[in-house]
Amino acid sequence: MTSLVRHITIGCRDAYELAGFWSAVTGQPLTDEDFPGDPEVLIALPGGPGLLFIHVPEPKSVKNRVHLDLQPDTTRDAEVERLLGIGATLVSDMRRPDGKGWVVLADPEGNEFCVERSAAERSENG
């Protein structure tokens, strides 16, 4: 017996607002059934589990124990700049001089996530 991971659930203060940020990150739309103030909002991701945002009353208080690692379809550096432009904040820059490494960002509610190198960058630099 096995289990399928259907959703990655993220507790947040404003499910609709945070889902809007992640909709811009992933390029996947919110549904017509989602509205400001909704207590839960789902982003369906093609070929993978959905991102489910659930309202919780308390603010984030500690570092994430689980986080998302993003692999852009552009370059890592271009994606970091794009994400900073839509509301992410820089937490830690782990890029190395040889081109390897990643960047830790936080979404508007402080949930950390990483931006890794693209598939093309991985094949170029190993």
mmCIF file of C-alpha atoms in Angstrom, residues 11-98:
data_model
loop_
_atom_site.group_PDB
_atom_site.id
_atom_site.type_symbol
_atom_site.label_atom_id
_atom_site.label_comp_id
_atom_site.label_asym_id
_atom_site.label_seq_id
_atom_site.Cartn_x
_atom_site.Cartn_y
_atom_site.Cartn_z
ATOM 1 C CA GLY A 11 -1.292 27.716 7.055
ATOM 2 C CA CYS A 12 -1.573 31.475 6.609
ATOM 3 C CA ARG A 13 -3.311 34.638 7.809
ATOM 4 C CA ASP A 14 -4.915 35.426 4.406
ATOM 5 C CA ALA A 15 -5.422 32.371 2.201
ATOM 6 C CA TYR A 16 -6.608 34.304 -0.852
ATOM 7 C CA GLU A 17 -3.799 36.875 -0.766
ATOM 8 C CA LEU A 18 -1.041 34.318 -0.232
ATOM 9 C CA ALA A 19 -2.508 32.032 -2.898
ATOM 10 C CA GLY A 20 -2.408 35.028 -5.247
ATOM 11 C CA PHE A 21 1.337 35.375 -4.639
ATOM 12 C CA TRP A 22 1.909 31.665 -5.290
ATOM 13 C CA SER A 23 -0.343 31.815 -8.352
ATOM 14 C CA ALA A 24 2.069 34.411 -9.770
ATOM 15 C CA VAL A 25 5.070 32.257 -8.761
ATOM 16 C CA THR A 26 3.749 29.093 -10.433
ATOM 17 C CA GLY A 27 1.820 30.654 -13.308
ATOM 18 C CA GLN A 28 -1.236 28.644 -12.264
ATOM 19 C CA PRO A 29 -4.509 30.526 -11.798
ATOM 20 C CA LEU A 30 -6.838 30.599 -8.855
ATOM 21 C CA THR A 31 -10.257 29.136 -9.621
ATOM 22 C CA ASP A 32 -13.384 31.193 -10.293
ATOM 23 C CA GLU A 33 -14.673 29.864 -6.966
ATOM 24 C CA ASP A 34 -11.955 31.617 -4.922
ATOM 25 C CA PHE A 35 -12.613 35.064 -3.438
ATOM 26 C CA PRO A 36 -10.984 37.422 -0.912
ATOM 27 C CA GLY A 37 -11.748 36.231 2.603
ATOM 28 C CA ASP A 38 -12.057 32.562 1.650
ATOM 29 C CA PRO A 39 -10.681 30.351 4.450
ATOM 30 C CA GLU A 40 -9.051 27.979 1.962
ATOM 31 C CA VAL A 41 -7.758 28.372 -1.576
ATOM 32 C CA LEU A 42 -6.274 25.658 -3.796
ATOM 33 C CA ILE A 43 -3.804 26.056 -6.653
ATOM 34 C CA ALA A 44 -3.790 22.949 -8.833
ATOM 35 C CA LEU A 45 -0.306 22.228 -10.132
ATOM 36 C CA PRO A 46 0.029 20.157 -13.309
ATOM 37 C CA GLY A 47 1.602 16.787 -12.649
ATOM 38 C CA GLY A 48 1.972 17.254 -8.918
ATOM 39 C CA PRO A 49 0.301 17.940 -5.625
ATOM 40 C CA GLY A 50 -1.715 21.118 -5.295
ATOM 41 C CA LEU A 51 -0.851 24.004 -3.010
ATOM 42 C CA LEU A 52 -3.629 24.375 -0.437
ATOM 43 C CA PHE A 53 -3.716 27.595 1.589
ATOM 44 C CA ILE A 54 -5.696 27.414 4.835
ATOM 45 C CA HIS A 55 -6.493 30.350 7.117
ATOM 46 C CA VAL A 56 -5.042 30.048 10.618
ATOM 47 C CA PRO A 57 -5.423 32.735 13.299
ATOM 48 C CA GLU A 58 -1.847 32.792 14.561
ATOM 49 C CA PRO A 59 1.113 34.339 12.687
ATOM 50 C CA LYS A 60 4.100 32.275 11.585
ATOM 51 C CA SER A 61 6.519 32.100 14.503
ATOM 52 C CA VAL A 62 9.346 29.675 13.662
ATOM 53 C CA LYS A 63 11.416 28.535 10.686
ATOM 54 C CA ASN A 64 9.655 26.174 8.272
ATOM 55 C CA ARG A 65 10.414 22.499 8.820
ATOM 56 C CA VAL A 66 9.217 21.773 5.264
ATOM 57 C CA HIS A 67 9.695 24.130 2.344
ATOM 58 C CA LEU A 68 9.357 24.220 -1.440
ATOM 59 C CA ASP A 69 12.366 24.115 -3.779
ATOM 60 C CA LEU A 70 11.651 25.851 -7.073
ATOM 61 C CA GLN A 71 13.413 25.084 -10.358
ATOM 62 C CA PRO A 72 12.727 27.937 -12.812
ATOM 63 C CA ASP A 73 12.314 27.613 -16.553
ATOM 64 C CA THR A 74 14.580 30.668 -16.938
ATOM 65 C CA THR A 75 17.795 31.181 -14.980
ATOM 66 C CA ARG A 76 17.961 31.053 -11.196
ATOM 67 C CA ASP A 77 19.100 34.672 -11.019
ATOM 68 C CA ALA A 78 16.335 35.933 -13.325
ATOM 69 C CA GLU A 79 13.728 34.040 -11.299
ATOM 70 C CA VAL A 80 15.034 35.436 -8.013
ATOM 71 C CA GLU A 81 14.697 38.960 -9.404
ATOM 72 C CA ARG A 82 11.171 38.226 -10.662
ATOM 73 C CA LEU A 83 10.076 36.797 -7.314
ATOM 74 C CA LEU A 84 11.546 39.724 -5.387
ATOM 75 C CA GLY A 85 9.575 41.980 -7.719
ATOM 76 C CA ILE A 86 6.257 40.287 -6.873
ATOM 77 C CA GLY A 87 6.703 40.414 -3.113
ATOM 78 C CA ALA A 88 9.227 37.798 -1.976
ATOM 79 C CA THR A 89 12.008 38.825 0.399
ATOM 80 C CA LEU A 90 15.604 37.630 0.497
ATOM 81 C CA VAL A 91 16.426 35.386 3.467
ATOM 82 C CA SER A 92 19.797 33.921 2.514
ATOM 83 C CA ASP A 93 21.930 33.882 -0.624
ATOM 84 C CA MET A 94 23.671 30.513 -0.961
ATOM 85 C CA ARG A 95 24.953 31.031 -4.550
ATOM 86 C CA ARG A 96 28.562 29.972 -5.025
ATOM 87 C CA PRO A 97 31.205 31.460 -7.327
ATOM 88 C CA ASP A 98 31.125 28.291 -9.503
#
